[in-house]
Amino acid sequence: MGDLGEFDSSFIQALEHRPKPNATEAQGIPLIDLSPISCHEDVETNSETDPASIEELVKQVGSACKKWGFFQVINHGVPLDRRQRIEAVAREFFAQSLEEKRRVKRDEVKIMGYYDREHTKNVRDWKEVFDFGVEDPTLVAASTDPDDDSVAYWTNQWPEYPPKFRETCEEYTRDVGKLIMKLMELIALSLGLKAKRFHEYFKDQTSTIRLNYYPPCPSPELALGVGRHRDNGVLTVLAQDEVGGLQVKRRTDGEWIGVKPTPGAFIINVGDIMQVWTNEAYRSAEHRVVVNSVKERLSIPFFLNPAHYTEVKPLEELIDEEHPPKYRPYVWGKFQVIRKRSNFIKLNVDNIQIDDFRIAP
């Protein structure tokens, strides 16, 4: 449990951000059946599939992205045993002593690995994490200086125990990686673009996977597993166990609503980059994680991020006189380096956000 055994003031949320004891459960969250495409490498090669079923899928995905910013998928093609295995090794890893886990501790130099002191919105989260890159090593920007083109590499740190930890994580990565690119094709089609429109951005992807462990919390009414935030990448594919705890901010009234786990489903979140690319046709969803005093919880997000040199801006195909760009361009790698720095330095203000690049109307 890391050093989370003691509850101190660093975990306490401001009064207005503390969780309510009886959160409303979300109703009507889109649950999308991907069986028409689950057996195929990509959306466009489904010659055996009825085109009408693909069209319906595209429509459902577009509607979910527009109205909610997130949705759940079933029959997605990722084998259940693949997910069960990564959950099992994650639980074994986090059950070790703090000394053992800290053998692969991350810091300002070793960005990947174990960590138990993360802050969201400058308040400490009640969780432990283990991060690894989808590409190993991951090619990233070396500095925040816009005129500095130098690069660095983030290399994964793999623990010796549990056995087959690395192998299990890499197998899971391959399967979910295929799923997330199919989802990107459905999203592209829903925007009236070519299915593979987004593929060019992921040649040197900076995507990461995180194992989140939330121990039982002695004061769940004061703390959060993860504070309110929006994912700053492109798309997130989240596996969560049966305990639940994910809450999403409802757009209509700002109320925090609980997302009940659906067995075997993945939760898909639209990220900030997608919001910029679509010029706000699709917007990222603000979410957070509540904890409880009895049960531990495990979740595994796959954060899809583009190459570090990607200039993020509204897509030309979606811009015209009636829809002028709402954001000025920014370089993803520079943005990412600034964001990562706050993991190790407690800031007194909000970290960089896409709102900093918004063009005034």
Tab-separated table of C-alpha atoms in Angstrom:
chain	number	residue	atom	x	y	z
A	1	MET	CA	0.000	0.000	0.000
A	2	GLY	CA	2.974	2.290	-0.401
A	3	ASP	CA	3.006	4.952	2.284
A	4	LEU	CA	-0.751	5.446	1.989
A	5	GLY	CA	-1.258	3.836	5.388
A	6	GLU	CA	-1.407	7.230	7.058
A	7	PHE	CA	-4.030	9.752	6.032
A	8	ASP	CA	-2.725	13.305	6.122
A	9	SER	CA	-3.871	16.718	4.949
A	10	SER	CA	-2.226	16.396	1.516
A	11	PHE	CA	-5.079	14.069	0.476
A	12	ILE	CA	-7.928	16.345	1.571
A	13	GLN	CA	-9.979	17.818	-1.269
A	14	ALA	CA	-11.417	21.341	-1.081
A	15	LEU	CA	-14.976	21.261	0.238
A	16	GLU	CA	-16.586	21.809	-3.172
A	17	HIS	CA	-14.698	18.860	-4.703
A	18	ARG	CA	-15.353	16.234	-2.037
A	19	PRO	CA	-17.440	13.252	-3.117
A	20	LYS	CA	-21.063	12.996	-2.050
A	21	PRO	CA	-21.955	9.863	-0.057
A	22	ASN	CA	-24.704	8.792	-2.474
A	23	ALA	CA	-23.764	9.718	-6.020
A	24	THR	CA	-26.340	9.344	-8.763
A	25	GLU	CA	-25.726	6.370	-11.032
A	26	ALA	CA	-25.426	7.290	-14.680
A	27	GLN	CA	-28.353	6.393	-16.900
A	28	GLY	CA	-28.215	6.024	-20.655
A	29	ILE	CA	-24.443	5.767	-21.061
A	30	PRO	CA	-23.956	4.397	-24.593
A	31	LEU	CA	-23.050	0.687	-24.642
A	32	ILE	CA	-21.780	-0.163	-28.125
A	33	ASP	CA	-21.487	-3.715	-29.461
A	34	LEU	CA	-18.367	-3.962	-31.645
A	35	SER	CA	-18.991	-7.542	-32.843
A	36	PRO	CA	-19.327	-6.433	-36.528
A	37	ILE	CA	-15.631	-5.418	-36.528
A	38	SER	CA	-14.090	-7.388	-33.652
A	39	CYS	CA	-12.659	-10.172	-35.854
A	40	HIS	CA	-11.032	-7.869	-38.402
A	41	GLU	CA	-7.771	-5.940	-38.433
A	42	ASP	CA	-9.482	-2.706	-39.420
A	43	VAL	CA	-12.900	-1.298	-40.191
A	44	GLU	CA	-12.552	-0.993	-43.973
A	45	THR	CA	-11.598	-4.630	-44.735
A	46	ASN	CA	-14.816	-6.067	-43.353
A	47	SER	CA	-16.036	-7.452	-46.681
A	48	GLU	CA	-18.007	-10.163	-44.875
A	49	THR	CA	-19.860	-7.631	-42.744
A	50	ASP	CA	-23.097	-6.006	-43.761
A	51	PRO	CA	-22.237	-2.362	-44.624
A	52	ALA	CA	-25.403	-1.277	-42.823
A	53	SER	CA	-24.069	-2.675	-39.528
A	54	ILE	CA	-20.815	-0.709	-39.952
A	55	GLU	CA	-22.821	2.403	-40.760
A	56	GLU	CA	-24.877	1.899	-37.612
A	57	LEU	CA	-21.703	1.445	-35.538
A	58	VAL	CA	-20.249	4.651	-36.938
A	59	LYS	CA	-23.461	6.496	-36.107
A	60	GLN	CA	-23.487	5.181	-32.534
A	61	VAL	CA	-19.847	6.110	-31.941
A	62	GLY	CA	-20.340	9.604	-33.362
A	63	SER	CA	-23.428	10.197	-31.226
A	64	ALA	CA	-21.654	8.991	-28.061
A	65	CYS	CA	-18.614	11.207	-28.711
A	66	LYS	CA	-20.828	14.222	-29.360
A	67	LYS	CA	-23.290	13.870	-26.480
A	68	TRP	CA	-21.199	12.223	-23.777
A	69	GLY	CA	-17.495	12.276	-24.597
A	70	PHE	CA	-17.316	8.672	-23.433
A	71	PHE	CA	-19.004	5.313	-23.960
A	72	GLN	CA	-18.602	1.605	-23.216
A	73	VAL	CA	-17.809	-1.161	-25.715
A	74	ILE	CA	-18.531	-4.897	-25.572
A	75	ASN	CA	-17.588	-7.738	-27.946
A	76	HIS	CA	-14.453	-5.733	-28.631
A	77	GLY	CA	-12.130	-8.600	-29.566
A	78	VAL	CA	-9.765	-8.393	-26.571
A	79	PRO	CA	-9.768	-11.872	-24.993
A	80	LEU	CA	-11.094	-11.958	-21.435
A	81	ASP	CA	-8.171	-14.070	-20.233
A	82	ARG	CA	-5.737	-11.395	-21.491
A	83	ARG	CA	-7.410	-8.870	-19.216
A	84	GLN	CA	-7.634	-11.305	-16.299
A	85	ARG	CA	-3.910	-12.019	-16.541
A	86	ILE	CA	-2.829	-8.378	-16.456
A	87	GLU	CA	-5.160	-7.720	-13.513
A	88	ALA	CA	-3.664	-10.710	-11.681
A	89	VAL	CA	-0.032	-9.630	-12.138
A	90	ALA	CA	-0.945	-6.035	-11.234
A	91	ARG	CA	-2.471	-7.189	-7.936
A	92	GLU	CA	0.619	-9.311	-7.228
A	93	PHE	CA	2.887	-6.357	-7.927
A	94	PHE	CA	1.013	-3.899	-5.702
A	95	ALA	CA	0.748	-6.466	-2.866
A	96	GLN	CA	4.537	-6.371	-2.437
A	97	SER	CA	6.368	-4.330	0.180
A	98	LEU	CA	7.040	-0.678	-0.520
A	99	GLU	CA	10.769	-1.452	-0.665
A	100	GLU	CA	10.227	-3.973	-3.469
A	101	LYS	CA	7.938	-1.687	-5.490
A	102	ARG	CA	10.358	1.195	-5.194
A	103	ARG	CA	13.027	-0.823	-6.974
A	104	VAL	CA	11.264	0.393	-10.125
A	105	LYS	CA	10.312	3.808	-8.756
A	106	ARG	CA	9.882	6.575	-11.293
A	107	ASP	CA	11.363	10.059	-10.956
A	108	GLU	CA	12.231	13.114	-13.077
A	109	VAL	CA	14.713	11.033	-15.092
A	110	LYS	CA	13.069	7.601	-15.096
A	111	ILE	CA	9.576	8.658	-16.129
A	112	MET	CA	8.127	5.129	-16.304
A	113	GLY	CA	7.598	2.843	-13.324
A	114	TYR	CA	6.058	2.837	-9.850
A	115	TYR	CA	4.809	5.954	-8.052
A	116	ASP	CA	2.679	6.671	-4.997
A	117	ARG	CA	2.750	10.450	-4.609
A	118	GLU	CA	0.881	11.732	-7.662
A	119	HIS	CA	-1.134	14.956	-7.502
A	120	THR	CA	-4.154	15.927	-9.600
A	121	LYS	CA	-5.161	19.597	-9.477
A	122	ASN	CA	-2.432	19.953	-6.823
A	123	VAL	CA	-4.093	17.591	-4.327
A	124	ARG	CA	-2.545	14.190	-3.665
A	125	ASP	CA	-4.405	11.178	-5.093
A	126	TRP	CA	-5.231	8.147	-2.932
A	127	LYS	CA	-3.598	5.645	-5.255
A	128	GLU	CA	-0.467	3.834	-6.371
A	129	VAL	CA	0.437	3.544	-10.052
A	130	PHE	CA	2.762	1.696	-12.401
A	131	ASP	CA	3.333	3.274	-15.833
A	132	PHE	CA	4.885	1.833	-18.976
A	133	GLY	CA	5.205	3.045	-22.558
A	134	VAL	CA	3.538	1.338	-25.503
A	135	GLU	CA	6.729	1.995	-27.503
A	136	ASP	CA	9.893	1.042	-25.649
A	137	PRO	CA	11.791	3.251	-25.653
A	138	THR	CA	9.359	6.120	-26.209
A	139	LEU	CA	10.747	9.023	-28.240
A	140	VAL	CA	9.875	12.346	-26.540
A	141	ALA	CA	10.810	16.015	-26.521
A	142	ALA	CA	13.812	16.704	-24.292
A	143	SER	CA	12.774	20.149	-23.091
A	144	THR	CA	9.945	22.654	-22.909
A	145	ASP	CA	11.894	25.211	-24.983
A	146	PRO	CA	9.988	25.673	-28.277
A	147	ASP	CA	13.267	26.283	-30.136
A	148	ASP	CA	14.969	23.166	-28.774
A	149	ASP	CA	14.522	20.212	-31.160
A	150	SER	CA	16.508	17.745	-29.046
A	151	VAL	CA	14.866	14.481	-28.070
A	152	ALA	CA	14.999	12.059	-25.172
A	153	TYR	CA	13.905	8.487	-24.573
A	154	TRP	CA	11.621	7.148	-21.880
A	155	THR	CA	12.552	3.544	-21.165
A	156	ASN	CA	10.293	1.099	-19.363
A	157	GLN	CA	11.346	-0.252	-15.971
A	158	TRP	CA	10.172	-3.827	-15.466
A	159	PRO	CA	10.081	-5.461	-12.020
A	160	GLU	CA	11.587	-8.915	-11.506
A	161	TYR	CA	8.452	-9.989	-9.636
A	162	PRO	CA	5.814	-11.128	-10.425
A	163	PRO	CA	7.098	-13.578	-13.040
A	164	LYS	CA	5.872	-12.845	-16.572
A	165	PHE	CA	4.863	-9.298	-15.550
A	166	ARG	CA	6.489	-7.749	-18.617
A	167	GLU	CA	5.265	-10.463	-20.997
A	168	THR	CA	1.690	-10.138	-19.706
A	169	CYS	CA	1.711	-6.343	-20.002
A	170	GLU	CA	3.095	-6.448	-23.546
A	171	GLU	CA	0.484	-9.011	-24.698
A	172	TYR	CA	-2.294	-6.812	-23.294
A	173	THR	CA	-0.775	-3.772	-25.011
A	174	ARG	CA	-0.853	-5.457	-28.432
A	175	ASP	CA	-4.511	-6.477	-28.151
A	176	VAL	CA	-5.802	-3.169	-26.789
A	177	GLY	CA	-3.605	-1.329	-29.304
A	178	LYS	CA	-5.476	-3.048	-32.141
A	179	LEU	CA	-8.821	-2.167	-30.555
A	180	ILE	CA	-7.956	1.499	-30.069
A	181	MET	CA	-6.958	1.936	-33.723
A	182	LYS	CA	-10.268	0.396	-34.835
A	183	LEU	CA	-12.033	2.894	-32.590
A	184	MET	CA	-10.048	5.709	-34.207
A	185	GLU	CA	-11.249	4.499	-37.619
A	186	LEU	CA	-14.872	4.517	-36.463
A	187	ILE	CA	-14.405	8.023	-35.064
A	188	ALA	CA	-12.822	9.211	-38.323
A	189	LEU	CA	-15.743	7.832	-40.349
A	190	SER	CA	-18.218	9.454	-37.951
A	191	LEU	CA	-16.618	12.823	-38.769
A	192	GLY	CA	-16.920	12.223	-42.529
A	193	LEU	CA	-13.174	11.546	-42.853
A	194	LYS	CA	-11.315	8.590	-44.361
A	195	ALA	CA	-11.080	5.655	-41.943
A	196	LYS	CA	-7.286	5.872	-41.610
A	197	ARG	CA	-7.175	9.670	-41.382
A	198	PHE	CA	-5.648	9.639	-37.886
A	199	HIS	CA	-3.131	6.815	-38.385
A	200	GLU	CA	-0.330	9.129	-39.520
A	201	TYR	CA	-0.106	10.680	-36.053
A	202	PHE	CA	0.877	7.447	-34.312
A	203	LYS	CA	4.034	6.355	-36.181
A	204	ASP	CA	6.143	7.325	-33.155
A	205	GLN	CA	3.334	7.290	-30.625
A	206	THR	CA	3.934	8.430	-27.043
A	207	SER	CA	1.071	6.303	-25.701
A	208	THR	CA	1.267	4.867	-22.196
A	209	ILE	CA	-0.532	2.279	-20.103
A	210	ARG	CA	-1.079	2.716	-16.389
A	211	LEU	CA	-1.914	0.204	-13.695
A	212	ASN	CA	-3.926	2.039	-11.025
A	213	TYR	CA	-4.279	0.580	-7.541
A	214	TYR	CA	-6.653	2.222	-5.046
A	215	PRO	CA	-6.286	0.812	-1.504
A	216	PRO	CA	-9.165	1.075	1.000
A	217	CYS	CA	-9.237	4.653	2.317
A	218	PRO	CA	-9.929	5.550	5.981
A	219	SER	CA	-11.576	8.852	4.968
A	220	PRO	CA	-13.250	8.330	1.575
A	221	GLU	CA	-15.479	11.362	2.159
A	222	LEU	CA	-12.425	13.659	2.120
A	223	ALA	CA	-10.167	12.189	-0.563
A	224	LEU	CA	-10.303	11.036	-4.179
A	225	GLY	CA	-8.472	8.206	-5.938
A	226	VAL	CA	-7.953	10.627	-8.826
A	227	GLY	CA	-9.125	14.221	-8.683
A	228	ARG	CA	-11.264	15.854	-11.351
A	229	HIS	CA	-9.508	16.035	-14.718
A	230	ARG	CA	-9.793	15.498	-18.453
A	231	ASP	CA	-7.412	13.191	-20.274
A	232	ASN	CA	-5.035	15.354	-22.306
A	233	GLY	CA	-4.303	12.807	-25.053
A	234	VAL	CA	-6.394	11.501	-27.948
A	235	LEU	CA	-8.432	8.588	-26.614
A	236	THR	CA	-8.413	6.420	-23.470
A	237	VAL	CA	-9.446	2.769	-23.253
A	238	LEU	CA	-10.135	1.921	-19.612
A	239	ALA	CA	-10.546	-1.497	-18.002
A	240	GLN	CA	-11.995	-1.292	-14.492
A	241	ASP	CA	-12.760	-4.087	-12.051
A	242	GLU	CA	-16.172	-4.818	-10.530
A	243	VAL	CA	-15.683	-2.475	-7.556
A	244	GLY	CA	-16.405	0.714	-9.506
A	245	GLY	CA	-15.576	4.261	-8.494
A	246	LEU	CA	-15.374	6.134	-11.791
A	247	GLN	CA	-17.524	9.264	-11.871
A	248	VAL	CA	-18.185	11.531	-14.859
A	249	LYS	CA	-19.375	15.132	-14.736
A	250	ARG	CA	-22.747	15.371	-16.455
A	251	ARG	CA	-22.750	18.207	-18.972
A	252	THR	CA	-26.379	19.173	-18.505
A	253	ASP	CA	-26.118	20.121	-14.819
A	254	GLY	CA	-22.499	19.602	-13.664
A	255	GLU	CA	-23.510	16.718	-11.380
A	256	TRP	CA	-20.999	13.920	-10.711
A	257	ILE	CA	-22.531	10.581	-11.722
A	258	GLY	CA	-21.206	7.070	-11.122
A	259	VAL	CA	-20.371	4.734	-14.010
A	260	LYS	CA	-21.381	1.203	-13.030
A	261	PRO	CA	-18.906	-1.415	-14.313
A	262	THR	CA	-20.234	-3.596	-17.141
A	263	PRO	CA	-18.611	-7.063	-17.019
A	264	GLY	CA	-16.039	-7.441	-19.798
A	265	ALA	CA	-16.603	-3.945	-21.194
A	266	PHE	CA	-14.060	-1.191	-21.796
A	267	ILE	CA	-14.845	2.459	-21.104
A	268	ILE	CA	-13.726	4.814	-23.885
A	269	ASN	CA	-12.915	8.457	-23.068
A	270	VAL	CA	-12.481	11.231	-25.618
A	271	GLY	CA	-9.328	13.212	-24.790
A	272	ASP	CA	-8.358	16.852	-25.194
A	273	ILE	CA	-6.411	16.309	-28.425
A	274	MET	CA	-9.532	14.853	-30.037
A	275	GLN	CA	-11.446	17.905	-28.814
A	276	VAL	CA	-8.936	20.157	-30.604
A	277	TRP	CA	-8.737	18.007	-33.758
A	278	THR	CA	-12.548	18.040	-34.097
A	279	ASN	CA	-12.760	21.760	-33.256
A	280	GLU	CA	-15.043	20.831	-30.331
A	281	ALA	CA	-17.444	18.686	-32.364
A	282	TYR	CA	-16.360	16.025	-29.830
A	283	ARG	CA	-15.373	17.189	-26.354
A	284	SER	CA	-13.360	15.454	-23.663
A	285	ALA	CA	-15.246	14.332	-20.560
A	286	GLU	CA	-14.273	15.539	-17.093
A	287	HIS	CA	-14.036	12.603	-14.682
A	288	ARG	CA	-12.656	11.519	-11.313
A	289	VAL	CA	-12.373	8.406	-9.123
A	290	VAL	CA	-13.909	7.930	-5.679
A	291	VAL	CA	-12.545	5.435	-3.147
A	292	ASN	CA	-14.131	3.504	-0.294
A	293	SER	CA	-13.128	2.321	3.168
A	294	VAL	CA	-13.600	-1.407	2.546
A	295	LYS	CA	-12.561	-2.510	-0.929
A	296	GLU	CA	-9.425	-2.067	-2.978
A	297	ARG	CA	-9.895	-1.226	-6.657
A	298	LEU	CA	-7.858	-1.779	-9.803
A	299	SER	CA	-8.141	-0.030	-13.175
A	300	ILE	CA	-6.006	-0.066	-16.321
A	301	PRO	CA	-6.153	2.889	-18.744
A	302	PHE	CA	-4.472	2.851	-22.176
A	303	PHE	CA	-3.731	6.500	-23.053
A	304	LEU	CA	-3.428	6.949	-26.826
A	305	ASN	CA	-1.030	9.812	-27.586
A	306	PRO	CA	0.502	10.951	-30.901
A	307	ALA	CA	4.176	11.360	-31.802
A	308	HIS	CA	5.947	14.066	-29.796
A	309	TYR	CA	6.496	16.219	-32.909
A	310	THR	CA	2.764	16.357	-33.731
A	311	GLU	CA	1.388	19.859	-34.162
A	312	VAL	CA	-2.061	19.661	-32.598
A	313	LYS	CA	-4.651	21.897	-34.256
A	314	PRO	CA	-8.188	21.632	-35.676
A	315	LEU	CA	-8.248	19.414	-38.774
A	316	GLU	CA	-8.432	21.347	-42.040
A	317	GLU	CA	-11.356	19.208	-43.272
A	318	LEU	CA	-13.469	20.372	-40.330
A	319	ILE	CA	-12.721	24.092	-40.701
A	320	ASP	CA	-14.591	26.558	-42.901
A	321	GLU	CA	-16.078	30.061	-42.712
A	322	GLU	CA	-18.948	28.859	-40.553
A	323	HIS	CA	-16.609	26.806	-38.351
A	324	PRO	CA	-13.429	28.848	-37.781
A	325	PRO	CA	-10.657	27.232	-35.707
A	326	LYS	CA	-11.218	27.468	-31.945
A	327	TYR	CA	-7.606	26.634	-31.025
A	328	ARG	CA	-4.195	27.797	-32.101
A	329	PRO	CA	-1.638	25.052	-32.780
A	330	TYR	CA	0.565	23.569	-30.078
A	331	VAL	CA	3.298	20.904	-30.205
A	332	TRP	CA	2.241	17.819	-28.282
A	333	GLY	CA	5.737	16.891	-27.062
A	334	LYS	CA	6.329	20.275	-25.433
A	335	PHE	CA	2.885	20.182	-23.835
A	336	GLN	CA	3.557	16.639	-22.557
A	337	VAL	CA	6.903	17.546	-20.955
A	338	ILE	CA	5.325	20.452	-19.075
A	339	ARG	CA	2.496	18.199	-17.853
A	340	LYS	CA	4.886	15.470	-16.679
A	341	ARG	CA	6.956	17.925	-14.670
A	342	SER	CA	4.007	18.561	-12.327
A	343	ASN	CA	4.065	14.904	-11.243
A	344	PHE	CA	7.143	15.684	-9.177
A	345	ILE	CA	6.672	19.359	-8.304
A	346	LYS	CA	3.594	20.554	-6.419
A	347	LEU	CA	2.248	23.563	-8.307
A	348	ASN	CA	0.238	26.422	-6.834
A	349	VAL	CA	-1.716	26.920	-10.034
A	350	ASP	CA	-3.366	24.644	-12.591
A	351	ASN	CA	-0.951	22.969	-14.991
A	352	ILE	CA	-1.006	23.795	-18.708
A	353	GLN	CA	-4.387	23.041	-20.355
A	354	ILE	CA	-5.720	23.107	-23.915
A	355	ASP	CA	-7.758	26.132	-22.812
A	356	ASP	CA	-4.462	28.031	-22.855
A	357	PHE	CA	-4.534	27.654	-26.664
A	358	ARG	CA	-8.156	28.603	-27.160
A	359	ILE	CA	-8.755	31.421	-29.643
A	360	ALA	CA	-10.950	34.151	-28.195
A	361	PRO	CA	-14.270	34.404	-30.105
